[in-house]
mmCIF file of C-alpha atoms in Angstrom:
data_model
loop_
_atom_site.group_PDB
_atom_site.id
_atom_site.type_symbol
_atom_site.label_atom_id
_atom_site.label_comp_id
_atom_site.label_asym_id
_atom_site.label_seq_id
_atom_site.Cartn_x
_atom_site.Cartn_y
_atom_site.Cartn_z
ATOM 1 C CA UNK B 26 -29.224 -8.302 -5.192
ATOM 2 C CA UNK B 27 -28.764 -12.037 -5.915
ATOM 3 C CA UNK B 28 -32.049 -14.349 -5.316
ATOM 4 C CA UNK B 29 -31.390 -17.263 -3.529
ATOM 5 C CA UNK B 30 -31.448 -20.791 -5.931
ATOM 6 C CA UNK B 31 -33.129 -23.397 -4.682
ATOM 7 C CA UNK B 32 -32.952 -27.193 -5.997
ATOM 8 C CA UNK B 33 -35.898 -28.877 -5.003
ATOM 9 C CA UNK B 34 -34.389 -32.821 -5.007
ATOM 10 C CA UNK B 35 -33.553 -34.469 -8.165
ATOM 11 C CA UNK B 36 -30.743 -33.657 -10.599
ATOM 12 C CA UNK B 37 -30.682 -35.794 -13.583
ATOM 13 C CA UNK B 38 -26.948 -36.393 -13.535
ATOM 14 C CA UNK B 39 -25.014 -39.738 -12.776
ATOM 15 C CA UNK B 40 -24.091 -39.510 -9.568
ATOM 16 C CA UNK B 41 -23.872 -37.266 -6.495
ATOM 17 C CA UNK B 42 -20.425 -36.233 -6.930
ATOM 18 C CA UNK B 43 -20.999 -34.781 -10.248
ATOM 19 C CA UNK B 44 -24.348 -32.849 -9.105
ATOM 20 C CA UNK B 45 -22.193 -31.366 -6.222
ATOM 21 C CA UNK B 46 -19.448 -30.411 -8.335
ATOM 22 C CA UNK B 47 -21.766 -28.762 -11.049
ATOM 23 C CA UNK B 48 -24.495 -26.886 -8.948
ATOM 24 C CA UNK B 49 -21.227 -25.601 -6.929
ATOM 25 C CA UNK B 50 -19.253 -24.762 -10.406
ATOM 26 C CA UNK B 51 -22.486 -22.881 -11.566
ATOM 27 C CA UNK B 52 -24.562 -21.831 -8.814
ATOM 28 C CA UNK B 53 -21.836 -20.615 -6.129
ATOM 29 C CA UNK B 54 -22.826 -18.579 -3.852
ATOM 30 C CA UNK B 55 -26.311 -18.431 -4.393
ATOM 31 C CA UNK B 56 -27.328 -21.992 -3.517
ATOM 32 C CA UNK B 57 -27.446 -22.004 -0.045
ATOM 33 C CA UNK B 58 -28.553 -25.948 0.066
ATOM 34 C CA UNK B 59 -27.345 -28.759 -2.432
ATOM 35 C CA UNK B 60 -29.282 -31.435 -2.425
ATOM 36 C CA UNK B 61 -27.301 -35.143 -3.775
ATOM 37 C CA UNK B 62 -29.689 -35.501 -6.936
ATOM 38 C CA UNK B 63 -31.267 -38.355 -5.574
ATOM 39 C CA UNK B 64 -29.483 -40.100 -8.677
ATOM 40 C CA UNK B 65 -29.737 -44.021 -9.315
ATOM 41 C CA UNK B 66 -32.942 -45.876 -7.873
ATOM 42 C CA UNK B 67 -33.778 -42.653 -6.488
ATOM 43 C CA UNK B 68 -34.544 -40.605 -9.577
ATOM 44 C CA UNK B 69 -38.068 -41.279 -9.824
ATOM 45 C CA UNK B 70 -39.148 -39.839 -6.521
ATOM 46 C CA UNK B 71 -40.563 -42.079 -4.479
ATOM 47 C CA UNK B 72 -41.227 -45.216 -7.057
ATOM 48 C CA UNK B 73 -37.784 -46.765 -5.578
ATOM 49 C CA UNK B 74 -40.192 -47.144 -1.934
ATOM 50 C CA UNK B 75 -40.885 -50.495 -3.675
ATOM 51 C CA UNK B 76 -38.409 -52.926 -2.874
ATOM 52 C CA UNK B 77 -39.776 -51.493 0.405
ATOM 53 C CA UNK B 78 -42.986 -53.092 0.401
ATOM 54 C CA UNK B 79 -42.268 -55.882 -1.198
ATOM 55 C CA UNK B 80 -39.597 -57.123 1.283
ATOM 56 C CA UNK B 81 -42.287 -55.836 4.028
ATOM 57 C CA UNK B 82 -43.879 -58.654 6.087
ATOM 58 C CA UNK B 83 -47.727 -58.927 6.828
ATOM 59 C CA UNK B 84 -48.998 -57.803 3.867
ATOM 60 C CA UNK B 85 -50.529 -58.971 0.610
ATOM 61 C CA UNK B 86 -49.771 -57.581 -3.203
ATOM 62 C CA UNK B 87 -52.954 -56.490 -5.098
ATOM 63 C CA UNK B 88 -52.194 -55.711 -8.931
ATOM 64 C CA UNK B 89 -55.039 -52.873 -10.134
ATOM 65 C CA UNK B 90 -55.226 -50.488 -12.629
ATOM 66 C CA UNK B 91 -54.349 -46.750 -10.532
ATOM 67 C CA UNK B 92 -55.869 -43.846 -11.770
ATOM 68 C CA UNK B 93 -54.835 -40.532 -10.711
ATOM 69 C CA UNK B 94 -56.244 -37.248 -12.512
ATOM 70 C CA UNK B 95 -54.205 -37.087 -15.658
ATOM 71 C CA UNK B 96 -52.231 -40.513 -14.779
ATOM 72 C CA UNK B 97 -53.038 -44.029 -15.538
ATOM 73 C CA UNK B 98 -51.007 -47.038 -14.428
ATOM 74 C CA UNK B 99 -52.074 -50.071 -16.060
ATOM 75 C CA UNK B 100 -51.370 -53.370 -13.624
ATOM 76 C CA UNK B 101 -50.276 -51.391 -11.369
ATOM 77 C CA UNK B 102 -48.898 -53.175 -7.628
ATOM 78 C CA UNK B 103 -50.490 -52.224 -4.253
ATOM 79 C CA UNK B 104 -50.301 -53.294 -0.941
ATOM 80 C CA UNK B 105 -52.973 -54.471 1.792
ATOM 81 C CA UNK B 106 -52.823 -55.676 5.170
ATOM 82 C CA UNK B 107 -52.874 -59.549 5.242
ATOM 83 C CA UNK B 108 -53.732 -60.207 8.437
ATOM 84 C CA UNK B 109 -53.286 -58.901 12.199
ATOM 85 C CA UNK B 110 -51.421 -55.573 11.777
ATOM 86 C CA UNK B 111 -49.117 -56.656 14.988
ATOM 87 C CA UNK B 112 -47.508 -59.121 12.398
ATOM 88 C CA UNK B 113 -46.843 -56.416 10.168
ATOM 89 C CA UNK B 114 -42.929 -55.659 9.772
ATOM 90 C CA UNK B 115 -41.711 -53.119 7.518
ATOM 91 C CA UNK B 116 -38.011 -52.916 6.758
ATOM 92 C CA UNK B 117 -36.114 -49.421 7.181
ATOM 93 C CA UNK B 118 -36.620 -47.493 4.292
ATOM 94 C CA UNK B 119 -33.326 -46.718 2.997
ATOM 95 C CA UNK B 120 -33.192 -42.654 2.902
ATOM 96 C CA UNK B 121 -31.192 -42.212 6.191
ATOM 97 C CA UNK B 122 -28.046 -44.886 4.251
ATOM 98 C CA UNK B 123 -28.642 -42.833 1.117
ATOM 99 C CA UNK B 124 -27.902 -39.634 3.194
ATOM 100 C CA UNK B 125 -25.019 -40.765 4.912
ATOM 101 C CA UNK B 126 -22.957 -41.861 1.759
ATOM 102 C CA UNK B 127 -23.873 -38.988 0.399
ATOM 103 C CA UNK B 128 -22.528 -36.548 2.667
ATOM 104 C CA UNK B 129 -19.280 -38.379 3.062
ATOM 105 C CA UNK B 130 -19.210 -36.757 -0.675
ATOM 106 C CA UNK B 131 -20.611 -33.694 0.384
ATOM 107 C CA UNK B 132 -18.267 -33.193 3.406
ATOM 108 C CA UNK B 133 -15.043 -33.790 1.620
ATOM 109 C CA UNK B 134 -16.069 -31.190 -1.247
ATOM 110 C CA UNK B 135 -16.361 -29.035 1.756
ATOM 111 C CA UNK B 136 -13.242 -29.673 2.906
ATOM 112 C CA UNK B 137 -11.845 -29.167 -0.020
ATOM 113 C CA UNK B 138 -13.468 -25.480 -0.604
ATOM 114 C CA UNK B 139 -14.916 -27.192 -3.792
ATOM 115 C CA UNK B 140 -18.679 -26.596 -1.888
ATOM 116 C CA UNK B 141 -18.744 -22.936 1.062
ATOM 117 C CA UNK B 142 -18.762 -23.420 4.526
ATOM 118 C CA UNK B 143 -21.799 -22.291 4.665
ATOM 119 C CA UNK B 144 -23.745 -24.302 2.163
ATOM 120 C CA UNK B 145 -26.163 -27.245 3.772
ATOM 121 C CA UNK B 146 -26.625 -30.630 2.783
ATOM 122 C CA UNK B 147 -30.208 -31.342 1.988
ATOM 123 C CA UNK B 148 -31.986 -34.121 2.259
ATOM 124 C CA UNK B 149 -35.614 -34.691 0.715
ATOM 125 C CA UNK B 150 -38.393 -37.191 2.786
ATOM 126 C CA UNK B 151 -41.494 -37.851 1.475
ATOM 127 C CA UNK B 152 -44.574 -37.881 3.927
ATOM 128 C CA UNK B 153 -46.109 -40.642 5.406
ATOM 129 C CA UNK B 154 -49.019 -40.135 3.328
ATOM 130 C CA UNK B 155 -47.059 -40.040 0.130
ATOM 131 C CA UNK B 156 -45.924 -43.568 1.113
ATOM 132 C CA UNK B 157 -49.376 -44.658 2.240
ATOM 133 C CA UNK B 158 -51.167 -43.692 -0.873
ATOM 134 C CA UNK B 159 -48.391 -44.699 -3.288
ATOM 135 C CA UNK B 160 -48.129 -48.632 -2.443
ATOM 136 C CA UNK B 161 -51.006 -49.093 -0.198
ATOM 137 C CA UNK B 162 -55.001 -49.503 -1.076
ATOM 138 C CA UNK B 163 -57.333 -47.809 1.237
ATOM 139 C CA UNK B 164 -58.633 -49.536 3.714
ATOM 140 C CA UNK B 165 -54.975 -50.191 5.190
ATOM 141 C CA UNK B 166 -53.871 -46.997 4.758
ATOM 142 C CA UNK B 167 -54.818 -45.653 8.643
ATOM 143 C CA UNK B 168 -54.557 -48.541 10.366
ATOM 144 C CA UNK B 169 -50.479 -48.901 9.358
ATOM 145 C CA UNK B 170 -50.015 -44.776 9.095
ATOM 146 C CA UNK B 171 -48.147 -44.483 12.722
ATOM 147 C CA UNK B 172 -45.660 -47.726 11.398
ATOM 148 C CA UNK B 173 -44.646 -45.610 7.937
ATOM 149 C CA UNK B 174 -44.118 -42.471 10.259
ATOM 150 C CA UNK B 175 -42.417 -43.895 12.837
ATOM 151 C CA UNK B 176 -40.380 -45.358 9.989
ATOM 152 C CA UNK B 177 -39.674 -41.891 8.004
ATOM 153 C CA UNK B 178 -38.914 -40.764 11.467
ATOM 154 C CA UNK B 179 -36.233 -43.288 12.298
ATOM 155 C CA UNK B 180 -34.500 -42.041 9.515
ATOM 156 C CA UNK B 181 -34.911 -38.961 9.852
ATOM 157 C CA UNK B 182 -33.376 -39.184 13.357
ATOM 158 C CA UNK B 183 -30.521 -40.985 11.895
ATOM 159 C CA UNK B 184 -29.695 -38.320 9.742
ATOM 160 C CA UNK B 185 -29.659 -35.649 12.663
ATOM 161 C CA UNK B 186 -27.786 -38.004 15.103
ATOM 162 C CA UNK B 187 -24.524 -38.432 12.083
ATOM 163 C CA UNK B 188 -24.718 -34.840 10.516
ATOM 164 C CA UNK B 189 -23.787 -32.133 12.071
ATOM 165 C CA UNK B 190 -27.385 -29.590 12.448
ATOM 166 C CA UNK B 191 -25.751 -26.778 11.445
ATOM 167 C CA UNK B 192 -24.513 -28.670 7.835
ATOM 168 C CA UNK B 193 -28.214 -29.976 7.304
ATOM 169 C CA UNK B 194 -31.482 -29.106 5.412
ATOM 170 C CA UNK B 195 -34.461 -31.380 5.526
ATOM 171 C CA UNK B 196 -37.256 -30.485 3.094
ATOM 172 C CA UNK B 197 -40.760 -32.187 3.200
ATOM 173 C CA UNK B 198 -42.099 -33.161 -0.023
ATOM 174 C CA UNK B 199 -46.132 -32.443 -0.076
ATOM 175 C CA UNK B 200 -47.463 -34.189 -3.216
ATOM 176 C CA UNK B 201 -50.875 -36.040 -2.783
ATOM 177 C CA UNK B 202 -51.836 -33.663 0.151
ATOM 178 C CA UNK B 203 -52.328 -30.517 -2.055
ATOM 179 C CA UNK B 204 -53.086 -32.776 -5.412
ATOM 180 C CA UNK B 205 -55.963 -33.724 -3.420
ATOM 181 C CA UNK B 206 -56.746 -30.383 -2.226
ATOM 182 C CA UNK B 207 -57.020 -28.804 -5.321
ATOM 183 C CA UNK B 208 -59.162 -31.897 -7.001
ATOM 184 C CA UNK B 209 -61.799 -32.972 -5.079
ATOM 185 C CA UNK B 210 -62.304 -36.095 -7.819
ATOM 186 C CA UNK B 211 -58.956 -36.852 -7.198
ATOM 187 C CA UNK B 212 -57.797 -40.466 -5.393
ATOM 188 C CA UNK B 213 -58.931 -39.811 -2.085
ATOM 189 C CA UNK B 214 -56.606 -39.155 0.947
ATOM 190 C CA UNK B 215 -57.119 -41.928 4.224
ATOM 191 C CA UNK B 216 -58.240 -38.759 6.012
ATOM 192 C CA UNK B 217 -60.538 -35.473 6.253
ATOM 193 C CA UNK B 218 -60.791 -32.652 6.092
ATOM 194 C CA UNK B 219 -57.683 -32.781 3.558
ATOM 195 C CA UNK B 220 -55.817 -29.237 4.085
ATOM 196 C CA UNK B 221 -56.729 -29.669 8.036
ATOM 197 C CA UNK B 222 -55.597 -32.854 8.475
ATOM 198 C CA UNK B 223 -52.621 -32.555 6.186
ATOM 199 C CA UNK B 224 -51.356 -29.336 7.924
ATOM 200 C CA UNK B 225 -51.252 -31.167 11.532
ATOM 201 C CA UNK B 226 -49.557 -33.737 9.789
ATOM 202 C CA UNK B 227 -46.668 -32.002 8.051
ATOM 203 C CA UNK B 228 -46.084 -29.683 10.779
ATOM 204 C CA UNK B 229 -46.030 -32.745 12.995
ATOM 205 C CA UNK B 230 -42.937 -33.987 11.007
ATOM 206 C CA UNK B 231 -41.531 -30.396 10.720
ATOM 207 C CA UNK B 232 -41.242 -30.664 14.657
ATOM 208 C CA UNK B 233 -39.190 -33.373 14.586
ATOM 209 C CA UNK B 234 -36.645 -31.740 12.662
ATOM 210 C CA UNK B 235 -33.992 -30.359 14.960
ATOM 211 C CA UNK B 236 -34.211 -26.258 15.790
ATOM 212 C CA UNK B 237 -30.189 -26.285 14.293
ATOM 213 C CA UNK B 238 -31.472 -28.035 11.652
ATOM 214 C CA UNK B 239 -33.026 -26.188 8.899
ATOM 215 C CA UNK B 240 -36.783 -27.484 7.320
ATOM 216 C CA UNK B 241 -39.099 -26.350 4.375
ATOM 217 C CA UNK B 242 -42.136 -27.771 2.271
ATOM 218 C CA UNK B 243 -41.908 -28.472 -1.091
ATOM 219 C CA UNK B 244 -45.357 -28.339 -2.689
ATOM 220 C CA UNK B 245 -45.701 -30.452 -5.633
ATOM 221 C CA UNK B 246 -48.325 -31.133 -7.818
ATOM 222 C CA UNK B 247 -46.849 -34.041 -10.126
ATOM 223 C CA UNK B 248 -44.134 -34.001 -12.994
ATOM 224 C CA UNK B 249 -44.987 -37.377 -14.396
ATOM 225 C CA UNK B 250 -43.897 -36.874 -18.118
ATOM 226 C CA UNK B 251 -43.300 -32.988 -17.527
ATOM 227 C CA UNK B 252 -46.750 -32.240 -16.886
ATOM 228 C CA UNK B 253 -48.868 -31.887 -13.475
ATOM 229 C CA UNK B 254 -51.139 -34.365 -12.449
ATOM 230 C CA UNK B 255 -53.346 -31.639 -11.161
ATOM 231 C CA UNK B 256 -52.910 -27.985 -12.345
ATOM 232 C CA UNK B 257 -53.232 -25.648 -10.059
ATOM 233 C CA UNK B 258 -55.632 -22.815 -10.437
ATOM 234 C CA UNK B 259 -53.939 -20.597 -8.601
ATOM 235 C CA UNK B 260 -51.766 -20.136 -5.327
ATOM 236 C CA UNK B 261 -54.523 -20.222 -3.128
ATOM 237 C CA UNK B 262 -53.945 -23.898 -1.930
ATOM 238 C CA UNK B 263 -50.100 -23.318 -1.894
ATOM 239 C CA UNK B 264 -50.877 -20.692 0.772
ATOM 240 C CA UNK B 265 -53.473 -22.121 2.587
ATOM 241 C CA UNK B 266 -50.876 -24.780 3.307
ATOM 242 C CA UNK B 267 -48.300 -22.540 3.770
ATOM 243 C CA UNK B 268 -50.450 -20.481 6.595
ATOM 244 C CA UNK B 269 -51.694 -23.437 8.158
ATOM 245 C CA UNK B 270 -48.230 -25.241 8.236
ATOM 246 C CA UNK B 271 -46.673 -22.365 9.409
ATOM 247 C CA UNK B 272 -49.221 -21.470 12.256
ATOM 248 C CA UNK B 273 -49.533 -25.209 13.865
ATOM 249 C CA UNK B 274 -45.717 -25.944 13.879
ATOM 250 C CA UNK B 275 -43.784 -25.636 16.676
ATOM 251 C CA UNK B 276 -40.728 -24.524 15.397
ATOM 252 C CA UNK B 277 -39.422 -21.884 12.365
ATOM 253 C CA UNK B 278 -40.005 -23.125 8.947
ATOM 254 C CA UNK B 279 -37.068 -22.002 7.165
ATOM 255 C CA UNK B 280 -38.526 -22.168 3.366
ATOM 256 C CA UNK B 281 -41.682 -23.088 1.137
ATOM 257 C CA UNK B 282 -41.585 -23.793 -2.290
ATOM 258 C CA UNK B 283 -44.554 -23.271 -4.500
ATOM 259 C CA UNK B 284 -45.020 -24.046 -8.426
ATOM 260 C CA UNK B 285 -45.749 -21.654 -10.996
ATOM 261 C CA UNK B 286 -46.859 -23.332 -14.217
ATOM 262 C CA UNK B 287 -45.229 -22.300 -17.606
ATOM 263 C CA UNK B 288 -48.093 -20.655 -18.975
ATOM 264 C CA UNK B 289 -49.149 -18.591 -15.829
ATOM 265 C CA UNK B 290 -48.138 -14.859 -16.352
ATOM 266 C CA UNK B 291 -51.133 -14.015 -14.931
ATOM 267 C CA UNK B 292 -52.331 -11.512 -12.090
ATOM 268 C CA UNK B 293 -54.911 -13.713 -10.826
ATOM 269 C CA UNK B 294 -52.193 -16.906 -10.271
ATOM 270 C CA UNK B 295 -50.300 -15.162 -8.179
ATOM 271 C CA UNK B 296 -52.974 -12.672 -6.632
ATOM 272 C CA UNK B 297 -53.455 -15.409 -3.234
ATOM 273 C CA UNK B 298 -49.737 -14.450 -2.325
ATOM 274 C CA UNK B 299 -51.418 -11.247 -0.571
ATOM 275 C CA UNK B 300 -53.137 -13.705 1.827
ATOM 276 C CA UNK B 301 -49.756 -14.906 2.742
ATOM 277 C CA UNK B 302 -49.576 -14.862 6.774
ATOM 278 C CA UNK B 303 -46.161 -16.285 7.743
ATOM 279 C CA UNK B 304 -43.170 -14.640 9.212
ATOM 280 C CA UNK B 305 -40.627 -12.932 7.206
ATOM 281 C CA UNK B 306 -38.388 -15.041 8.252
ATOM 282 C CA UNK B 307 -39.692 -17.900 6.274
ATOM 283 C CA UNK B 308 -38.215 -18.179 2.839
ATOM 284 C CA UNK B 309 -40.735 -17.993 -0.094
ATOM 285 C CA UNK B 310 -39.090 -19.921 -3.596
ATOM 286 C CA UNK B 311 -41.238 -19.575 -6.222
ATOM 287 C CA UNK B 312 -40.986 -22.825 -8.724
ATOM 288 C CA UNK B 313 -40.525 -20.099 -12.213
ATOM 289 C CA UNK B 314 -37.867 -21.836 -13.872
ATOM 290 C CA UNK B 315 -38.920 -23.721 -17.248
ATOM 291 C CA UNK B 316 -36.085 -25.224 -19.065
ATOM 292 C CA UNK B 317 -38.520 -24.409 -22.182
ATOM 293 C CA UNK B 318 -38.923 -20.957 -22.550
ATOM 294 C CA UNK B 319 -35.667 -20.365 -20.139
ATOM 295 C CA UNK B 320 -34.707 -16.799 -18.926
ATOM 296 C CA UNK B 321 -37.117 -14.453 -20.447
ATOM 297 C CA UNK B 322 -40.115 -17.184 -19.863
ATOM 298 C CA UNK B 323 -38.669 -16.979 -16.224
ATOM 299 C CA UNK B 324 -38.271 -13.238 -16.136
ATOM 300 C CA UNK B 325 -41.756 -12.904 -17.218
ATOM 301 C CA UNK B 326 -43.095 -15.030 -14.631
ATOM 302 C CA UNK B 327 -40.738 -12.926 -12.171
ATOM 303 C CA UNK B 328 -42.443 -9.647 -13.592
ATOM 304 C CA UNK B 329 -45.923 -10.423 -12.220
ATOM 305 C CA UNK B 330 -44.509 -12.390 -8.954
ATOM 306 C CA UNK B 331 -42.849 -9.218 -8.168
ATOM 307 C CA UNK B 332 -45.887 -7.707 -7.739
ATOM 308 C CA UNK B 333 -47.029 -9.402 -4.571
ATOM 309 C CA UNK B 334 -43.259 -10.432 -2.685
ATOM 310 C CA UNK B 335 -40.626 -7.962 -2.410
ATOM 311 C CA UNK B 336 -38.388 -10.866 -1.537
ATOM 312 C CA UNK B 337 -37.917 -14.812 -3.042
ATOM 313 C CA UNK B 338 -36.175 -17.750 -4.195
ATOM 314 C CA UNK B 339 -36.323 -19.097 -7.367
ATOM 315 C CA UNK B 340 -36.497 -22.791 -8.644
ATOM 316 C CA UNK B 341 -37.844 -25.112 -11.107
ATOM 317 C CA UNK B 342 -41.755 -26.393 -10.146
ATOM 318 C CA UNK B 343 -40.666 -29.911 -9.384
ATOM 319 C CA UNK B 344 -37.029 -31.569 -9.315
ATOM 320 C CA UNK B 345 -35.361 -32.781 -12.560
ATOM 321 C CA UNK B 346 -34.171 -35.732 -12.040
ATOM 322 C CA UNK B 347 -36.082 -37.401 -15.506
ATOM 323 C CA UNK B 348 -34.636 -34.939 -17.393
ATOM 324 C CA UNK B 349 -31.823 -35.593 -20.234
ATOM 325 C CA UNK B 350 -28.809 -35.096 -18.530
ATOM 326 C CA UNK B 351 -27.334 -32.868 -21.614
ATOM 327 C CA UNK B 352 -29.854 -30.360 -20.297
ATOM 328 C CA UNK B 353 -28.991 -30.432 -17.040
ATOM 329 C CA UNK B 354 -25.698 -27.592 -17.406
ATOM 330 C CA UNK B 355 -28.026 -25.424 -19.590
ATOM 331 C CA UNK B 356 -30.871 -25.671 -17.011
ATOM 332 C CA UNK B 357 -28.753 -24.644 -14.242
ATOM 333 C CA UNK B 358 -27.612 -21.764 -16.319
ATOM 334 C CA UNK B 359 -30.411 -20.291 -16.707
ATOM 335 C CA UNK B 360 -31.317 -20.335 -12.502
ATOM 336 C CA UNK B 361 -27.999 -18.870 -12.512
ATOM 337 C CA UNK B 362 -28.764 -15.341 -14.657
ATOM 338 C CA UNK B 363 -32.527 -15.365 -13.197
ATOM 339 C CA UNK B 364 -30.967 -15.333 -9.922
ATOM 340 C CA UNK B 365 -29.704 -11.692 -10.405
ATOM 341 C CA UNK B 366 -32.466 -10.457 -12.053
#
């Protein structure tokens, strides 16, 4: 049996031609979505969001120090309302024109046979809360929450209405939800309960993604500098999320990635998996792959996760879009063999 590969976003190569042709050259058939890399601007996750806010209208830049557990950013720039929130104007965010030019690429690889017929195009969104707690201070963080997600949505409706369903993946990345979950003294979300009000939330947006069309989570806890900014104690939060997302949606959701950290080979990491209540027709991808200790480091991880699923994905914990792009072939490799272990 081959596992299923899954890239989670990022690829640190040049462009999105070259990511297609390489994950297709060494993943083949068992990639079933190929993300564009998110190269350029794009390749710190969701630090290119920016120019966003600084072109947006009605509010006022506030430079702090932000603190996250684990992460400092000295002089850091923040938003807050300045003024009436009716004169607030915030200009499209740029990830449904990304998308498009993108799978121009993608489509004529297909064309070509260079990428199978049945292999998606996937695009990554961050959630409105990733958004709101990246760029904007707290107090305006509810009041302008419906404006970021009707903005995510317009682009995410974009990218429905010019691909066809059937060629598309959407995946959801979940950062400061479960970062904040797992540490209370974390930077606080704009709402509570956290897991509650994150699950209606995310499977909110999951509904908007059309039934052709498939979706899946990708919970992240941080790869600033190749480490989390939270670690994880265990899988319990991943599948509290992954229960609650699963049981408020509306529609199927087609996969859920969860990280495994390097150093966990352990029973009682992987132990909440048994608590798991979703439908076997949701796709489990565990994140095992560490460029670091490569295939047996990943097999080992795979030794223990076999003990609680009978059936996953693999992938790195987070994408790799920082990474050297010499390492980027090797990296791949190594999915490759894991996937038919």
């Amino acid at each position: 049996m081959t596992r299923q590969v899954h890239l989670v976003g990022s690829v640190g190569l040049s462009d999105a031609d070259t990511v297609f042709n390489m994950v297709s050259d060494i993943l083949g058939n068992c990639c079933s979505r190929i993300p564009d890399g998110e190269t350029g601007d794009r390749d710190y996750w969701i630090n290119w969001q920016s120019q966003t806010f600084e072109n947006a209208k009605g509010l006022r830049q506030v430079v702090q120090d932000i603190k996250y557990p684990g992460l400092e950013i000295k002089n850091g720039i923040l938003y807050e309302l300045d003024g009436p929130i009716e004169n607030v104007f915030i200009p499209e965010l740029g990830y449904a024109s990304e998308a498009l030019e993108s799978w121009k690429k993608f489509k004529k690889l297909q064309e070509d046979g260079r990428i199978g017929s049945n292999v998606r195009f996937q695009v990554s969104l961050p959630t409105p809360t990733a958004l709101l707690s990246g760029f904007l201070l707290m107090d305006s963080r509810a009041p302008l929450e419906a404006l970021v997600e009707a903005r995510i949505l317009e682009d995410l409706a974009t990218i429905q209405n010019s691909i066809p369903n059937d060629h598309l993946a959407i995946q959801w990345d979940v950062v400061f939800e479960i970062i904040n979950a797992e540490d209370a003294g974390s930077e606080k979300l704009h709402y509570v309960p956290v897991i509650e009000g994150s699950v209606e939330r995310v499977a909110r947006l999951a509904d908007h993604v059309a039934m052709d069309v498939e979706t899946g989570i990708h919970l992240c806890y941080g790869d600033p500098g190749h480490r989390h900014i939270v670690e994880p104690r265990d899988l319990t939060n991943s599948v509290r999320f992954a229960n609650g997302i699963c049981a408020v949606a509306g529609r199927q959701i087609d996969f859920i990635h969860m990280p495994v950290p390097r150093d966990r080979i352990d029973d009682d990491y992987f132990a909440p998996l048994a608590e798991l209540t979703i439908s076997s027709k949701t796709h489990i991808i565990m994140g095992l792959v560490h460029f670091t200790d490569g295939v047996d480091g990943g097999h080992a991880r795979m030794a223990v996760c076999n003990n609680y699923l009978a059936e996953y994905g693999i992938a790195t914990e987070c994408g790799f879009g920082r990474r050297n792009p010499e390492t980027i072939l090797e990296l791949l490799k190594i999915h490759r063999e894991l996937s038919t272990m």
